[in-house]
Amino acid sequence: GVTEVNADVEAAHRLYVKVNEGYKFTGWYKNDSYVGGNANFAFPVYTHADNPSSDNYVAKFEKITYTVTFDSDGGSAVEAQTINEGNKATKPADPTKEGYTFKGWFNGETEYDFDTAVTAPITLKAKWEAKQTATVIDEIHIGGVTMPVVGATPINSATTSTPGVTI
């Protein structure tokens, strides 16, 4: 995570840290104990006689990550993804929702492009389209007589259990 460390002896032994892209500085540690979070930390000055054990100061870094959250809007659950800054989210399997067709993942009104680098936390929302349904009338009931809708001979309503429309 570090590209360079510069020491300034004149300014009370300050070390200046330049952090690589995609990382964040998390602090200075002395012998594995946190001592400060400022990248321009002032270190104590020791002579070898004052500090024969030689303290070990370490700058620590971690990758910057963002969460991509998927709001399925009433559909099946989709797990969030933790993405390193600058990397791409992986398109998850399409969620399902009874009576609807999945149309895609949207960031606001725009369909999300999974070839886009993630540079901030985002929530993508599923867009759904209601499936078209049709009611089929297969027979008509008129005055106690049941007639098929297409090309059949009328039958007695007492002998049929087929749903239909009564007029």
N, CA and C of each residue as an Amber inpcrd file, in Angstrom:
protein
   501
   0.7690000  -1.1970000   0.0000000   0.0000000   0.0000000   0.0000000
   0.8120000   1.2640000   0.0000000   2.1620000   1.2120000   0.1420000
   2.9770000   2.4230000   0.2180000   3.8300000   2.5400000  -1.0350000
   3.9010000   3.7560000  -1.5860000   4.8170000   3.9570000  -2.6930000
   6.0810000   4.6580000  -2.2200000   5.9630000   5.4840000  -1.1710000
   7.1670000   6.1220000  -0.6530000   6.9520000   6.5890000   0.7740000
   8.0290000   6.6150000   1.5290000   8.0410000   7.1640000   2.8880000
   9.2040000   8.1300000   2.9350000   8.9330000   9.3860000   3.3290000
   9.9740000  10.4110000   3.4080000  10.1780000  10.8210000   4.8550000
  11.4050000  10.8410000   5.2930000  11.7220000  11.2620000   6.6620000
  12.2040000  12.7020000   6.6470000  11.7550000  13.4980000   7.6380000
  12.1720000  14.8830000   7.7920000  12.7860000  15.0050000   9.1800000
  14.1180000  14.8640000   9.2790000  14.8080000  14.8770000  10.5720000
  14.6840000  16.2260000  11.2400000  14.6600000  17.3020000  10.4740000
  14.5670000  18.6530000  11.0270000  13.2280000  18.8810000  11.7400000
  12.1680000  18.1800000  11.3650000  10.8300000  18.3970000  11.9420000
  10.4820000  17.2710000  12.9160000  11.3460000  17.0350000  13.8890000
  11.1040000  16.0660000  14.9660000  10.8000000  14.6710000  14.4330000
  11.5800000  14.2550000  13.4560000  11.4310000  12.9100000  12.8820000
  10.0060000  12.6180000  12.4150000   9.5570000  13.3880000  11.4760000
   8.2500000  13.1310000  10.8720000   8.4410000  12.2460000   9.6530000
   7.5210000  11.3100000   9.4950000   7.4970000  10.4860000   8.2890000
   6.2440000  10.8480000   7.5080000   6.4110000  11.0390000   6.2290000
   5.2940000  11.3660000   5.3520000   5.0350000  10.1660000   4.4600000
   3.7990000   9.7460000   4.4100000   3.4540000   8.5370000   3.6840000
   2.6040000   8.8840000   2.4750000   2.9820000   8.3570000   1.3240000
   2.1570000   8.4720000   0.1220000   1.4680000   7.1240000  -0.0610000
   0.1510000   7.1400000  -0.1340000  -0.6400000   5.9120000  -0.1920000
  -0.9750000   5.5620000  -1.6410000  -0.8130000   4.2870000  -1.9920000
  -1.1710000   3.8240000  -3.3350000  -2.6690000   3.9320000  -3.5660000
  -3.0450000   4.1250000  -4.8120000  -4.4570000   4.1760000  -5.1880000
  -5.1270000   2.8480000  -4.8220000  -6.3500000   2.9490000  -4.2770000
  -7.1030000   1.7560000  -3.9070000  -6.8630000   1.3110000  -2.4680000
  -5.9920000   2.0210000  -1.7460000  -5.6940000   1.7140000  -0.3480000
  -5.9980000   2.9210000   0.5190000  -6.1690000   2.6650000   1.8180000
  -6.2870000   3.7760000   2.7660000  -5.3260000   3.5100000   3.9220000
  -4.7720000   4.5940000   4.4240000  -3.8580000   4.5360000   5.5570000
  -4.6770000   4.3260000   6.8210000  -4.3430000   3.3220000   7.6340000
  -5.1240000   3.0460000   8.8480000  -4.3980000   3.4420000  10.1180000
  -3.1160000   3.7980000  10.0270000  -2.4310000   4.3010000  11.2130000
  -1.0140000   3.7920000  11.3560000  -0.3480000   4.4080000  12.3570000
   1.0110000   4.0070000  12.7230000   0.9260000   3.0740000  13.9160000
   1.7690000   2.0700000  13.8900000   1.8080000   1.0810000  14.9710000
   3.2480000   0.9700000  15.4740000   3.3810000   0.9210000  16.8040000
   4.6850000   0.7410000  17.4470000   4.6570000  -0.6260000  18.1110000
   5.5000000  -1.5190000  17.6410000   5.5330000  -2.8790000  18.1960000
   4.1240000  -3.4800000  18.2550000   3.3620000  -3.3520000  17.1730000
   2.0030000  -3.8730000  16.9990000   0.9200000  -3.1640000  17.8080000
   1.2380000  -2.0230000  18.4370000   0.2280000  -1.2360000  19.1620000
  -0.0170000   0.0630000  18.4050000  -1.2890000   0.4220000  18.2380000
  -1.6610000   1.6450000  17.5200000  -1.1380000   2.8660000  18.2730000
  -0.4680000   3.7860000  17.5430000   0.0380000   5.0060000  18.1810000
  -0.4940000   6.2770000  17.5450000  -1.1030000   6.2010000  16.3530000
  -1.6470000   7.4090000  15.7410000  -2.1490000   7.1740000  14.3410000
  -3.1040000   8.0090000  13.9490000  -3.7210000   7.8370000  12.6460000
  -3.3220000   8.8760000  11.6330000  -2.4720000   9.8110000  12.0180000
  -2.0690000  10.8670000  11.1110000  -0.9250000  10.3710000  10.2340000
  -1.0440000  10.5500000   8.9400000   0.0060000  10.1040000   8.0230000
   1.2980000  10.8940000   8.2370000   1.2180000  12.0570000   8.8730000
   2.3930000  12.8750000   9.1520000   2.7110000  12.8300000  10.6420000
   2.8510000  11.6500000  11.1750000   3.0510000  11.4000000  12.5960000
   4.4550000  11.8350000  13.0320000   4.5680000  12.5070000  14.2090000
   5.8690000  12.9280000  14.7590000   6.3850000  11.8340000  15.6950000
   7.5160000  11.2540000  15.3320000   8.1020000  10.1750000  16.1250000
   9.0410000  10.7320000  17.1680000   9.1250000  10.0760000  18.3360000
  10.1090000  10.5140000  19.3340000  11.5250000  10.2290000  18.8270000
  12.4440000  11.0900000  19.2630000  13.8450000  10.9430000  18.8600000
  14.5990000  10.2600000  19.9840000  15.2450000   9.1490000  19.6840000
  16.0480000   8.4150000  20.6650000  17.4680000   8.2700000  20.1490000
  18.3720000   8.2490000  21.0710000  19.7240000   7.8200000  20.7120000
  19.7890000   6.3430000  21.0320000  20.7700000   5.6770000  20.5550000
  20.8970000   4.2480000  20.8200000  20.9900000   3.9870000  22.3330000
  21.6210000   4.8770000  23.0690000  21.7500000   4.7080000  24.5250000
  20.4000000   4.8780000  25.2200000  19.5290000   5.7960000  24.6880000
  18.2030000   6.0190000  25.2840000  17.2540000   4.8490000  25.0210000
  17.3920000   4.2240000  23.9080000  16.4360000   3.1970000  23.4860000
  17.1660000   2.0320000  22.8200000  17.8490000   1.2570000  23.6100000
  18.6340000   0.1830000  23.0160000  17.7690000  -0.9010000  22.3590000
  16.4720000  -0.9860000  22.6940000  15.6240000  -2.0270000  22.1110000
  15.1690000  -1.6750000  20.7000000  15.3440000  -0.4420000  20.2840000
  14.9410000   0.0260000  18.9540000  13.4780000  -0.2860000  18.6560000
  12.6170000   0.6590000  18.9640000  11.1930000   0.4980000  18.6700000
  10.9810000   0.3470000  17.1700000   9.9960000  -0.4260000  16.8260000
   9.6810000  -0.6820000  15.4310000   8.3540000   0.0010000  15.1010000
   8.3940000   1.0240000  14.2300000   7.1800000   1.7190000  13.8130000
   6.7810000   1.2200000  12.4240000   5.4870000   0.9150000  12.2650000
   4.9990000   0.3740000  11.0040000   3.7560000   1.1580000  10.5750000
   3.7210000   1.5630000   9.3120000   2.5190000   2.1770000   8.7360000
   1.6620000   1.0370000   8.1950000   0.3660000   1.0460000   8.5520000
  -0.5190000  -0.0190000   8.0740000  -1.5670000   0.5580000   7.1240000
  -1.9440000  -0.2870000   6.1670000  -2.8800000   0.1080000   5.1260000
  -3.8800000  -1.0170000   4.9100000  -5.0110000  -0.6620000   4.3380000
  -5.9750000  -1.6910000   3.9260000  -6.6060000  -1.2550000   2.6120000
  -7.0460000  -2.2530000   1.8530000  -7.7090000  -1.9550000   0.5810000
  -9.0260000  -1.2340000   0.8540000  -9.3530000  -0.3090000   0.0000000
 -10.6430000   0.3840000   0.0830000 -11.6780000  -0.5240000  -0.5810000
 -12.7630000  -0.7920000   0.1370000 -13.8350000  -1.6290000  -0.4060000
 -15.1670000  -0.8960000  -0.3030000 -16.0720000  -1.2810000  -1.1770000
 -17.4240000  -0.7310000  -1.1710000 -18.4260000  -1.8780000  -1.2530000
 -19.6120000  -1.6440000  -0.7020000 -20.6710000  -2.6530000  -0.7500000
 -21.6470000  -2.3190000  -1.8750000 -21.9200000  -3.3290000  -2.6840000
 -22.9640000  -3.2250000  -3.7170000 -24.1450000  -4.0340000  -3.1830000
 -25.2500000  -3.3420000  -2.9120000 -26.4450000  -3.9530000  -2.3400000
 -27.4900000  -4.1180000  -3.4370000 -28.2010000  -5.2410000  -3.3900000
 -29.2320000  -5.5310000  -4.3880000 -30.6000000  -5.5360000  -3.7120000
 -31.4610000  -4.5770000  -4.1080000 -32.8330000  -4.4960000  -3.6060000
 -33.7360000  -5.1810000  -4.6260000 -34.2140000  -6.3810000  -4.2920000
 -35.0050000  -7.1530000  -5.2600000 -36.4630000  -6.6960000  -5.3300000
 -36.8400000  -5.6800000  -4.5640000 -38.1840000  -5.0860000  -4.6430000
 -39.2890000  -6.1490000  -4.5790000 -39.2220000  -6.9890000  -3.5370000
 -40.2480000  -8.0130000  -3.3440000 -39.9240000  -9.3430000  -3.9940000
 -38.8230000  -9.4130000  -4.7120000 -38.4080000 -10.6640000  -5.3480000
 -37.5300000 -11.4770000  -4.4010000 -36.9780000 -12.5600000  -4.9130000
 -36.1110000 -13.4170000  -4.1050000 -34.8560000 -12.6370000  -3.6880000
 -34.3030000 -13.0070000  -2.5360000 -33.1570000 -12.2900000  -1.9650000
 -31.9080000 -12.4600000  -2.8330000 -31.1080000 -11.3850000  -2.8960000
 -29.8280000 -11.4050000  -3.6100000 -28.7820000 -10.8710000  -2.6430000
 -27.6990000 -11.6250000  -2.4680000 -26.6620000 -11.2750000  -1.5000000
 -25.8460000 -10.0670000  -1.9730000 -25.5120000  -9.1810000  -1.0180000
 -24.6730000  -8.0150000  -1.3050000 -23.2580000  -8.4830000  -1.6480000
 -22.5130000  -7.6270000  -2.3410000 -21.1310000  -7.9320000  -2.7090000
 -20.2070000  -6.8650000  -2.1420000 -19.0480000  -7.2790000  -1.6290000
 -18.0060000  -6.3590000  -1.1860000 -16.9590000  -6.3210000  -2.2910000
 -16.7420000  -5.1180000  -2.8460000 -15.8940000  -4.9610000  -4.0270000
 -14.7260000  -4.0350000  -3.6980000 -13.5070000  -4.4310000  -4.0850000
 -12.3560000  -3.5450000  -3.9430000 -12.5380000  -2.3480000  -4.8670000
 -12.1480000  -1.1670000  -4.3770000 -12.2910000   0.0580000  -5.1600000
 -11.6800000  -0.1200000  -6.5460000 -12.4450000   0.2640000  -7.5670000
 -11.9670000   0.1900000  -8.9370000 -12.2730000  -1.1240000  -9.6290000
 -12.6840000  -2.1380000  -8.8810000 -13.0580000  -3.4160000  -9.4990000
 -14.5320000  -3.3760000  -9.8780000 -14.9900000  -4.4310000 -10.5530000
 -16.3720000  -4.4910000 -11.0270000 -17.1820000  -5.4660000 -10.1880000
 -18.4540000  -5.1420000  -9.9890000 -19.3790000  -6.0680000  -9.3320000
 -19.7060000  -7.1860000 -10.3230000 -20.0540000  -8.3340000  -9.7840000
 -20.4500000  -9.4750000 -10.6130000 -21.9710000  -9.4950000 -10.7120000
 -22.4790000  -9.6120000 -11.9400000 -23.9340000  -9.6700000 -12.1280000
 -24.4430000 -10.9500000 -11.4750000 -25.3670000 -10.8110000 -10.4980000
 -25.8960000 -12.0120000  -9.8410000 -26.9400000 -12.7080000 -10.7190000
 -27.2930000 -13.9190000 -10.3240000 -28.3920000 -14.6260000 -11.0080000
 -29.6550000 -13.7750000 -10.8660000 -30.4920000 -13.8020000 -11.8830000
 -31.7290000 -13.0120000 -11.8520000 -32.6180000 -13.4860000 -10.7100000
 -33.1720000 -12.5260000  -9.9370000 -34.1310000 -12.9140000  -8.8960000
 -35.4640000 -13.3100000  -9.5390000 -36.3380000 -13.8760000  -8.7370000
 -37.6670000 -14.2490000  -9.2300000 -38.7290000 -13.5760000  -8.3790000
 -39.8900000 -13.3560000  -8.9960000 -41.0240000 -12.7520000  -8.3060000
 -42.2850000 -13.2660000  -8.9840000 -43.1530000 -13.8650000  -8.2070000
 -44.3860000 -14.4690000  -8.7380000 -45.1910000 -13.4360000  -9.5210000
 -45.5320000 -13.7800000 -10.7700000 -46.3710000 -12.9180000 -11.5960000
 -45.6150000 -11.8170000 -12.3240000 -44.2590000 -11.8260000 -12.2450000
 -43.4640000 -10.7570000 -12.8540000 -42.2890000 -11.3210000 -13.6410000
 -41.8310000 -10.5370000 -14.6120000 -40.6310000 -10.8530000 -15.3760000
 -39.5550000  -9.8550000 -14.9620000 -38.3660000 -10.3630000 -14.6200000
 -37.2420000  -9.5090000 -14.2210000 -36.7090000  -8.7770000 -15.4460000
 -36.5460000  -7.4400000 -15.3400000 -36.1000000  -6.6270000 -16.4700000
 -34.6770000  -6.1020000 -16.3090000 -34.0760000  -6.2450000 -15.1160000
 -32.6920000  -5.7970000 -14.9380000 -32.4690000  -5.0900000 -13.6160000
 -31.1940000  -4.7850000 -13.3570000 -30.7900000  -4.0340000 -12.1600000
 -30.6030000  -2.5730000 -12.5430000 -31.1870000  -1.6760000 -11.7330000
 -31.1610000  -0.2520000 -12.0550000 -30.5580000   0.5600000 -10.9230000
 -29.7910000   1.5830000 -11.3220000 -29.2570000   2.5820000 -10.4000000
 -30.0270000   3.8560000 -10.7210000 -31.0660000   4.1120000  -9.9360000
 -31.9910000   5.1940000 -10.2780000 -32.8240000   4.7560000 -11.4700000
 -32.8630000   5.5630000 -12.5130000 -33.6370000   5.2430000 -13.7090000
 -32.7900000   4.5760000 -14.7980000 -31.5000000   4.3930000 -14.5230000
 -30.5820000   3.8670000 -15.5230000 -30.2370000   2.4150000 -15.2380000
 -30.3140000   1.5600000 -16.2640000 -29.9180000   0.1630000 -16.0810000
 -28.4200000   0.1200000 -15.7950000 -28.0510000  -0.6630000 -14.7790000
 -26.6580000  -0.7140000 -14.3410000 -25.8080000  -1.5270000 -15.3090000
 -24.6310000  -1.0000000 -15.6250000 -23.6710000  -1.6720000 -16.4980000
 -22.6350000  -2.3620000 -15.6110000 -22.6340000  -3.6900000 -15.5930000
 -21.7240000  -4.4420000 -14.7330000 -20.2810000  -4.4070000 -15.2240000
 -19.9870000  -3.6680000 -16.3020000 -18.6080000  -3.4330000 -16.7400000
 -18.0650000  -2.1230000 -16.1650000 -18.8060000  -1.5060000 -15.2430000
 -18.4160000  -0.2460000 -14.6270000 -17.6340000  -0.5020000 -13.3410000
 -16.5300000   0.2280000 -13.1550000 -15.7410000   0.1210000 -11.9290000
 -16.5360000   0.6970000 -10.7610000 -16.4710000   0.0410000  -9.6060000
 -17.1720000   0.5000000  -8.4030000 -16.2630000   1.4880000  -7.6690000
 -16.7800000   2.7120000  -7.4390000 -15.9900000   3.7550000  -6.7780000
 -16.6980000   4.3320000  -5.5580000 -17.8350000   3.7630000  -5.1970000
 -18.6110000   4.2160000  -4.0410000 -19.6330000   3.1240000  -3.7220000
 -20.1830000   3.1320000  -2.5030000 -21.2400000   2.1580000  -2.1980000
 -22.4750000   2.4610000  -3.0570000 -23.1410000   1.4070000  -3.5490000
 -24.3470000   1.6160000  -4.3540000 -25.3980000   0.5650000  -4.0030000
 -26.6470000   0.9480000  -4.2140000 -27.7640000   0.0090000  -4.0930000
 -28.4430000  -0.0630000  -5.4450000 -28.4930000  -1.2700000  -5.9950000
 -29.1570000  -1.4910000  -7.2710000 -30.5340000  -2.0770000  -7.0080000
 -31.5220000  -1.6080000  -7.7500000 -32.8990000  -2.0430000  -7.5310000
 -33.4030000  -2.8300000  -8.7330000 -34.0770000  -3.9370000  -8.4490000
 -34.6440000  -4.7680000  -9.5100000 -35.8170000  -4.0380000 -10.1580000
 -35.9050000  -4.1590000 -11.4710000 -37.0550000  -3.6200000 -12.1980000
 -37.8560000  -4.8210000 -12.6930000 -39.1740000  -4.7550000 -12.4890000
 -40.0710000  -5.8640000 -12.8320000 -41.1290000  -5.4010000 -13.8090000
 -41.6030000  -6.3460000 -14.6230000 -42.7280000  -6.1040000 -15.5140000
 -43.7680000  -7.1820000 -15.2170000 -45.0040000  -6.7420000 -14.9950000
 -46.0740000  -7.7070000 -14.7010000 -46.2920000  -8.6050000 -15.9120000
 -46.4290000  -9.8940000 -15.6510000 -46.7090000 -10.8410000 -16.7330000
 -48.1410000 -10.6200000 -17.2000000 -48.3790000 -10.7600000 -18.5100000
 -49.7140000 -10.6180000 -19.0720000 -50.4990000 -11.9030000 -18.8090000
 -51.7220000 -11.7370000 -18.3490000 -52.5900000 -12.8960000 -18.1250000
 -53.8590000 -12.7150000 -18.9440000 -54.4600000 -13.8120000 -19.3040000
 -55.7080000 -13.7660000 -20.0750000 -56.6880000 -14.7660000 -19.4740000
 -57.9580000 -14.3980000 -19.4830000 -59.0060000 -15.3080000 -19.0440000
 -59.6240000 -15.9330000 -20.2850000 -59.6370000 -17.2550000 -20.3150000
 -60.2120000 -17.9620000 -21.4580000 -61.6040000 -18.4400000 -21.0830000
 -62.5740000 -18.0350000 -21.8770000 -63.9540000 -18.4960000 -21.6760000
 -64.1690000 -19.6300000 -22.6630000 -64.3840000 -20.8290000 -22.0950000
 -64.5070000 -21.9780000 -22.9780000 -65.9510000 -22.4080000 -23.2280000
 -66.8940000 -21.8150000 -22.4820000 -68.3070000 -22.1060000 -22.7460000
 -69.1800000 -21.0000000 -22.1800000 -70.3920000 -20.9180000 -22.7050000
 -71.3590000 -19.9100000 -22.2750000 -72.6160000 -20.6450000 -21.8120000
 -73.2050000 -20.1670000 -20.7050000 -74.4440000 -20.7500000 -20.1720000
 -75.5860000 -19.7720000 -20.4610000 -76.5710000 -20.2230000 -21.2110000
 -77.7350000 -19.3840000 -21.5340000 -78.9860000 -20.1620000 -21.1650000
 -79.7170000 -19.6200000 -20.1800000 -81.0050000 -20.2110000 -19.7910000
 -80.9370000 -21.7100000 -19.5440000 -79.9580000 -22.1900000 -18.8210000
 -79.8490000 -23.6030000 -18.4900000 -79.1750000 -24.4370000 -19.5650000
 -78.8010000 -23.8170000 -20.6710000 -78.0990000 -24.5440000 -21.7350000
 -76.6500000 -24.0600000 -21.7580000 -75.7180000 -25.0020000 -21.8210000
 -74.2980000 -24.6660000 -21.9070000 -73.8310000 -24.9000000 -23.3270000
 -73.1630000 -23.8540000 -23.8670000 -72.6620000 -23.9760000 -25.2340000
 -71.1570000 -23.7100000 -25.2360000 -70.3890000 -24.5700000 -25.9250000
 -68.9570000 -24.2970000 -26.0640000 -68.7570000 -23.0330000 -26.8900000
 -67.7020000 -22.3060000 -26.6390000 -67.4270000 -21.0690000 -27.3490000
 -67.0040000 -21.3520000 -28.7890000 -66.2440000 -22.4150000 -29.0370000
 -65.7370000 -22.6760000 -30.3860000 -66.2420000 -24.0210000 -30.8790000
 -66.9550000 -24.0440000 -31.9630000 -67.3220000 -25.1810000 -32.7740000
 -67.8430000 -26.4670000 -32.1520000 -68.4210000 -26.4750000 -30.9690000
 -68.9600000 -27.7310000 -30.4230000 -70.4690000 -27.6370000 -30.3500000
 -71.1000000 -28.7560000 -30.1470000 -72.5490000 -28.8300000 -30.0230000
 -72.9530000 -28.4510000 -28.6130000 -74.0160000 -27.6640000 -28.4070000
 -74.4420000 -27.3180000 -27.0510000 -74.6950000 -28.5710000 -26.2200000
 -74.3170000 -28.4690000 -24.9430000 -74.5310000 -29.5840000 -24.0270000
 -75.3690000 -29.1370000 -22.8520000 -75.9670000 -30.0590000 -22.1520000
 -76.8090000 -29.7660000 -20.9940000 -75.9180000 -29.3300000 -19.8300000
 -76.2470000 -28.2140000 -19.1910000 -75.4180000 -27.6850000 -18.1060000
 -75.3610000 -28.6250000 -16.9130000 -76.3070000 -29.5110000 -16.7460000
 -76.3010000 -30.4360000 -15.6170000 -75.2140000 -31.4900000 -15.7660000
 -74.7020000 -31.6930000 -16.9600000 -73.7160000 -32.7580000 -17.1760000
 -72.2950000 -32.2380000 -17.3280000 -72.0840000 -30.9460000 -17.1690000
 -70.7400000 -30.3970000 -17.3480000 -70.2150000 -29.7940000 -16.0640000
 -68.9250000 -29.8370000 -15.8850000 -68.3030000 -29.1890000 -14.7280000
 -67.2950000 -28.1470000 -15.2120000 -67.3110000 -27.8560000 -16.4930000
 -66.3900000 -26.8820000 -17.0680000 -66.8640000 -25.4920000 -16.7110000
 -65.9460000 -24.6510000 -16.1810000 -66.3600000 -23.2760000 -15.8510000
 -66.7440000 -22.5110000 -17.1060000 -67.6180000 -21.5520000 -16.9530000
 -68.0310000 -20.7590000 -18.0850000 -68.6890000 -19.4760000 -17.6280000
 -69.3650000 -18.8210000 -18.5090000 -70.0530000 -17.5610000 -18.2330000
 -71.5460000 -17.8360000 -18.3270000 -72.3240000 -17.3990000 -17.3220000
 -73.7670000 -17.5570000 -17.3360000 -74.4030000 -16.2560000 -17.7440000
 -75.3260000 -16.3440000 -18.7050000 -76.0080000 -15.1200000 -19.1700000
 -77.4530000 -15.2120000 -18.7470000
